[in-house]
Amino acid sequence: MKTLEQVRAQLKHYPLEVEFPDIAKWQHGNTGVDFVHSIDSGVAGPHVMILALMHGNEVSGAITVDRLLQMRDTLRPLQGRVSLGFANVEAYRRFDARDPDATRYVDEDMNRVWSSVRLDGPEDSIELRRARQLRPIIDSVDYMLDLHSMHEEAPPLIVSGPLDKGIQFSADVGAPAHVIIDAGHPNGKRMRDYADFGDPASTRNALLIETGQHFSARSKDVAMDSACRFLIATGVMRASDLSTFMLAGEPSPQRFYRVTESVVATSYDFEFCDDYHGMEVIPKAGTVIAREGAREVLTPYDNCVIVMPSLRQLGPGVTVVRLGHIVTR
Ligand SMILES: [Zn+2]
């Protein structure tokens, strides 16, 4: 039996191409919740929010929110209110470049606690405490952008959730090019699926964007581009005020993929059969893509798409890859 340390020792090491901003200066905001700031237009309109650091080592979102906060006196929303915040600040504070994967969270994954059962329940963890602090703000948000990044160098993508309104919102934002339609994780609810965000009858809506590898310079640029597109698509900012912060050129046409299953490891012995990075299309059903002892993981259908493969958090019960198919809209 392998250990997680042995698994991680075999994985590719990604250099830190970006600096981690000092976010301590943003602790005291104007919302009553630490590390959350709001810019109010004074004109009736939606409350939109960009939230970084749901996972403590996902720095691209933190760089974007830090940058937007530095611009806060010149950002002039046309309507409504723009909130900017950092979620798992305690995990971020503990980041150590010698063990960059260790600070995804402190006690538990903060993106699995977003149900009333957990938030109103008796349990305690650093992440639950922070989620409970953020909850009143999030409960008032009409449109949410939750900025994440990935363990591996993979194409950026939007996680739209399972509902038509999330798929449409992804198309309205228009980039990144890959849109993953999925129902979330069996081991706890994501913020993007929390409360009204996951209710098809509500107009409140949320997107999760994975901007690329955690520490790449490109990931930081994609995060800023995504934030600008989100602010424009929600009608709170003018495109002409943000165009200098966006990626040059027209975005690629979007492709949509529906996740049909998650592959969950049962041990530390799970291994992929190829060096998958994500968004690979496997032509034939029945192709072996991974092994775990005597168990073989097979593609369930032709043209199966590999979504976010990673062994960095490997262990019993951990989702190591999702499988999906291309959807024509
Ligand atoms: Zn994340």
XYZ file of C-alpha atoms and ligand atoms in Angstrom:
330
model
C 0.000 0.000 0.000
C 1.271 3.410 -0.970
C 0.937 6.533 1.149
C -0.236 9.943 -0.022
C 3.317 11.250 0.432
C 4.648 8.561 -1.927
C 1.933 9.395 -4.462
C 2.681 13.105 -4.298
C 6.434 12.531 -4.589
C 5.828 10.999 -8.042
C 3.674 13.865 -9.293
C 4.847 16.746 -11.381
C 6.074 19.752 -9.453
C 4.714 23.054 -10.752
C 6.812 26.179 -10.177
C 5.295 29.221 -8.473
C 5.088 31.677 -11.368
C 3.083 34.210 -9.399
C 3.462 36.083 -6.144
C 0.984 35.505 -3.370
C -0.553 38.890 -2.523
C -0.618 40.028 1.086
C -4.353 40.107 1.723
C -4.119 41.001 5.443
C -4.791 44.617 4.492
C -8.263 43.618 3.281
C -9.389 42.137 6.606
C -11.554 45.063 7.665
C -14.135 45.700 4.983
C -17.386 47.652 4.910
C -19.801 44.723 5.109
C -19.451 43.616 8.725
C -17.736 40.432 7.533
C -13.941 40.285 7.523
C -12.269 40.065 4.115
C -15.434 41.087 2.248
C -15.837 44.531 0.664
C -18.783 45.969 -1.234
C -18.962 48.717 -3.829
C -22.507 50.064 -4.031
C -23.572 51.966 -7.135
C -26.448 53.655 -5.327
C -28.679 52.523 -8.193
C -31.102 49.610 -7.846
C -29.736 46.439 -9.406
C -28.324 43.015 -8.684
C -25.884 42.164 -5.916
C -22.991 40.386 -7.634
C -20.046 38.828 -5.873
C -16.606 37.559 -6.825
C -15.225 35.206 -4.210
C -11.651 33.892 -4.144
C -9.878 31.293 -2.019
C -12.653 28.779 -1.415
C -9.531 26.614 -1.465
C -6.564 28.134 0.349
C -3.860 27.528 -2.266
C -5.870 28.703 -5.290
C -4.046 31.980 -5.656
C -5.254 33.125 -9.102
C -8.574 34.238 -7.664
C -6.848 35.963 -4.751
C -4.658 37.926 -7.176
C -7.781 38.986 -9.099
C -9.784 40.041 -6.057
C -6.729 41.837 -4.612
C -6.346 43.683 -7.907
C -10.034 44.627 -8.112
C -9.905 45.869 -4.518
C -6.925 48.053 -5.355
C -9.067 49.518 -8.160
C -12.154 49.879 -5.957
C -12.175 53.684 -5.963
C -12.209 53.762 -9.751
C -14.587 50.829 -10.313
C -17.938 52.474 -10.949
C -20.759 49.950 -11.087
C -23.601 51.052 -13.357
C -26.176 49.515 -11.063
C -26.495 47.262 -8.057
C -23.655 46.283 -5.796
C -20.360 44.451 -6.328
C -18.911 42.456 -3.427
C -15.354 41.169 -3.434
C -14.126 38.645 -0.906
C -11.707 35.978 0.210
C -13.116 32.736 1.618
C -10.584 30.428 3.311
C -8.202 33.105 4.563
C -6.849 30.871 7.323
C -5.688 28.190 4.860
C -4.200 30.878 2.601
C -2.305 32.357 5.555
C -0.727 28.946 6.166
C 0.493 28.466 2.587
C 4.011 27.060 2.421
C 5.751 26.842 -0.963
C 7.604 23.714 0.239
C 4.263 21.871 0.455
C 1.947 23.784 -1.886
C -0.817 21.150 -1.958
C -1.177 21.044 1.827
C -3.174 24.253 2.234
C -6.232 23.516 0.142
C -7.977 23.646 3.525
C -7.179 23.385 7.226
C -9.786 21.035 8.736
C -12.049 20.129 5.828
C -12.857 21.055 2.236
C -14.706 24.379 2.452
C -16.494 23.665 -0.810
C -18.400 20.715 0.694
C -20.145 22.424 3.626
C -22.812 24.470 1.805
C -25.972 22.792 3.070
C -28.210 23.884 5.928
C -27.533 20.503 7.545
C -23.845 21.414 7.874
C -24.151 25.184 8.304
C -26.892 24.958 10.948
C -25.530 21.761 12.477
C -23.542 21.303 15.682
C -20.158 20.563 14.121
C -17.214 22.903 14.233
C -14.221 23.375 11.929
C -12.213 26.336 10.700
C -14.014 26.065 7.365
C -17.502 25.802 8.892
C -16.813 28.872 11.024
C -15.756 30.882 7.987
C -18.681 29.623 5.885
C -21.060 30.684 8.671
C -19.490 34.168 8.677
C -19.865 34.467 4.910
C -23.373 33.065 4.769
C -25.364 36.300 5.359
C -23.492 37.964 2.489
C -23.909 34.989 0.180
C -27.611 34.815 1.063
C -28.030 38.293 -0.444
C -26.063 37.635 -3.657
C -27.958 37.449 -6.948
C -25.002 36.412 -9.142
C -21.911 34.689 -7.764
C -18.544 33.981 -9.339
C -16.520 31.485 -7.327
C -12.909 31.542 -8.561
C -10.896 28.324 -8.344
C -7.821 26.785 -9.925
C -6.631 23.251 -10.594
C -3.927 20.915 -9.340
C -2.747 20.102 -12.849
C -1.965 22.177 -15.928
C -5.275 21.811 -17.769
C -7.463 24.009 -19.943
C -9.543 26.474 -17.909
C -13.195 25.615 -17.513
C -16.543 26.703 -16.107
C -18.444 24.425 -13.748
C -22.039 25.355 -14.507
C -23.825 22.946 -12.187
C -26.649 20.735 -13.477
C -29.342 23.359 -14.147
C -30.255 25.056 -17.411
C -29.870 28.466 -15.761
C -26.222 27.716 -14.946
C -25.549 26.511 -18.489
C -27.126 29.683 -19.895
C -25.138 31.853 -17.461
C -21.928 30.148 -18.642
C -22.838 30.993 -22.223
C -23.617 34.599 -21.232
C -20.179 34.998 -19.612
C -18.738 33.428 -22.775
C -15.367 32.131 -21.534
C -13.519 29.945 -20.658
C -14.286 27.688 -23.602
C -15.000 24.461 -21.718
C -18.242 24.252 -19.732
C -18.680 21.306 -17.386
C -22.297 20.447 -16.537
C -22.287 18.433 -13.350
C -24.222 17.685 -10.189
C -21.455 18.158 -7.661
C -20.004 15.766 -5.127
C -21.649 13.080 -3.013
C -19.567 14.075 0.030
C -20.974 17.571 0.491
C -22.556 20.532 -1.250
C -20.546 23.149 -3.130
C -21.223 26.842 -2.662
C -22.203 27.116 -6.334
C -25.099 24.711 -5.616
C -26.045 26.307 -2.258
C -29.655 27.329 -1.528
C -31.246 29.392 -4.346
C -28.220 28.903 -6.631
C -29.334 25.268 -6.892
C -33.048 26.016 -7.214
C -34.292 26.010 -10.825
C -37.200 28.290 -9.832
C -34.904 31.034 -8.516
C -33.233 33.642 -10.712
C -30.208 33.706 -8.406
C -27.279 32.069 -10.145
C -23.675 31.010 -9.565
C -20.695 29.901 -11.617
C -17.504 28.240 -10.549
C -14.525 28.888 -12.814
C -11.339 26.810 -12.758
C -8.723 29.136 -14.196
C -5.878 26.665 -14.843
C -2.971 25.369 -12.754
C -2.886 26.994 -9.309
C 0.461 28.739 -9.640
C 0.730 29.544 -13.352
C 0.892 33.089 -14.693
C -1.701 32.162 -17.317
C -4.129 31.103 -14.602
C -3.917 34.552 -13.002
C -4.721 36.195 -16.375
C -7.661 33.850 -16.979
C -9.024 34.643 -13.504
C -8.973 38.391 -14.203
C -10.521 37.874 -17.637
C -13.273 35.705 -16.125
C -13.992 38.283 -13.425
C -14.319 41.068 -16.004
C -16.581 38.990 -18.253
C -18.741 38.143 -15.243
C -19.095 41.808 -14.237
C -20.043 42.732 -17.799
C -22.470 39.799 -18.283
C -24.304 40.658 -15.062
C -24.782 44.222 -16.257
C -22.965 45.921 -13.397
C -19.918 47.104 -15.368
C -19.321 48.492 -18.829
C -17.101 46.459 -21.181
C -15.195 49.600 -22.124
C -14.163 50.106 -18.457
C -12.662 46.626 -18.182
C -11.306 45.767 -21.618
C -7.684 46.564 -20.678
C -7.769 43.831 -18.017
C -9.084 41.130 -20.328
C -7.306 38.608 -22.537
C -6.671 39.853 -26.039
C -8.712 38.523 -28.946
C -12.064 36.843 -29.222
C -12.599 33.857 -26.901
C -12.833 30.412 -28.514
C -16.346 29.075 -29.081
C -17.590 27.254 -25.999
C -18.063 23.501 -25.772
C -20.357 21.894 -23.237
C -19.791 18.562 -21.502
C -22.151 16.680 -19.229
C -20.493 14.712 -16.444
C -22.110 11.300 -16.094
C -19.989 9.791 -13.366
C -17.264 10.462 -10.857
C -14.465 7.948 -10.369
C -13.708 7.582 -6.673
C -10.519 6.019 -5.317
C -10.728 3.447 -2.551
C -7.019 3.475 -1.636
C -3.695 5.160 -2.353
C -2.939 2.616 -5.111
C -4.988 4.320 -7.828
C -2.998 5.023 -11.017
C -3.932 6.505 -14.380
C -2.836 4.611 -17.495
C -1.742 7.766 -19.262
C -0.541 11.252 -18.391
C -4.012 12.803 -18.509
C -4.328 16.536 -17.898
C -8.022 17.017 -18.575
C -10.382 17.431 -21.541
C -8.857 14.500 -23.436
C -11.413 12.636 -25.560
C -11.086 8.830 -25.458
C -12.563 7.493 -28.713
C -13.576 3.947 -27.729
C -15.861 2.670 -24.980
C -14.164 0.071 -22.784
C -10.716 1.727 -22.856
C -8.841 1.213 -19.590
C -7.965 4.665 -18.243
C -6.901 3.777 -14.706
C -6.102 0.867 -12.408
C -6.345 0.352 -8.685
C -5.024 -3.060 -7.708
C -7.108 -5.542 -9.709
C -9.790 -2.961 -10.502
C -9.828 -1.430 -13.974
C -11.568 1.853 -14.723
C -13.102 1.725 -18.217
C -14.583 4.461 -20.352
C -18.352 3.861 -20.357
C -19.002 5.132 -23.897
C -17.311 6.311 -27.092
C -15.792 9.808 -27.072
C -15.613 9.908 -23.303
C -14.086 13.127 -21.945
C -11.620 13.084 -19.035
C -12.531 15.915 -16.641
C -10.099 17.222 -13.997
C -7.982 14.120 -13.334
C -5.714 14.470 -10.318
C -4.061 12.256 -7.741
C -2.865 15.102 -5.560
C -5.580 14.645 -2.937
C -5.703 10.857 -3.463
C -7.157 8.662 -0.753
C -10.144 6.440 -0.025
C -13.370 8.219 -1.016
C -11.670 10.956 -3.054
C -12.952 11.771 -6.558
C -9.906 11.458 -8.833
C -11.542 12.095 -12.212
C -14.952 12.764 -13.692
C -16.155 11.326 -17.000
C -18.451 13.121 -19.376
C -19.719 13.442 -22.913
C -20.007 16.345 -25.312
C -23.435 18.040 -25.365
C -24.788 19.881 -28.378
C -26.860 22.901 -27.382
Zn -10.875 24.881 -5.815
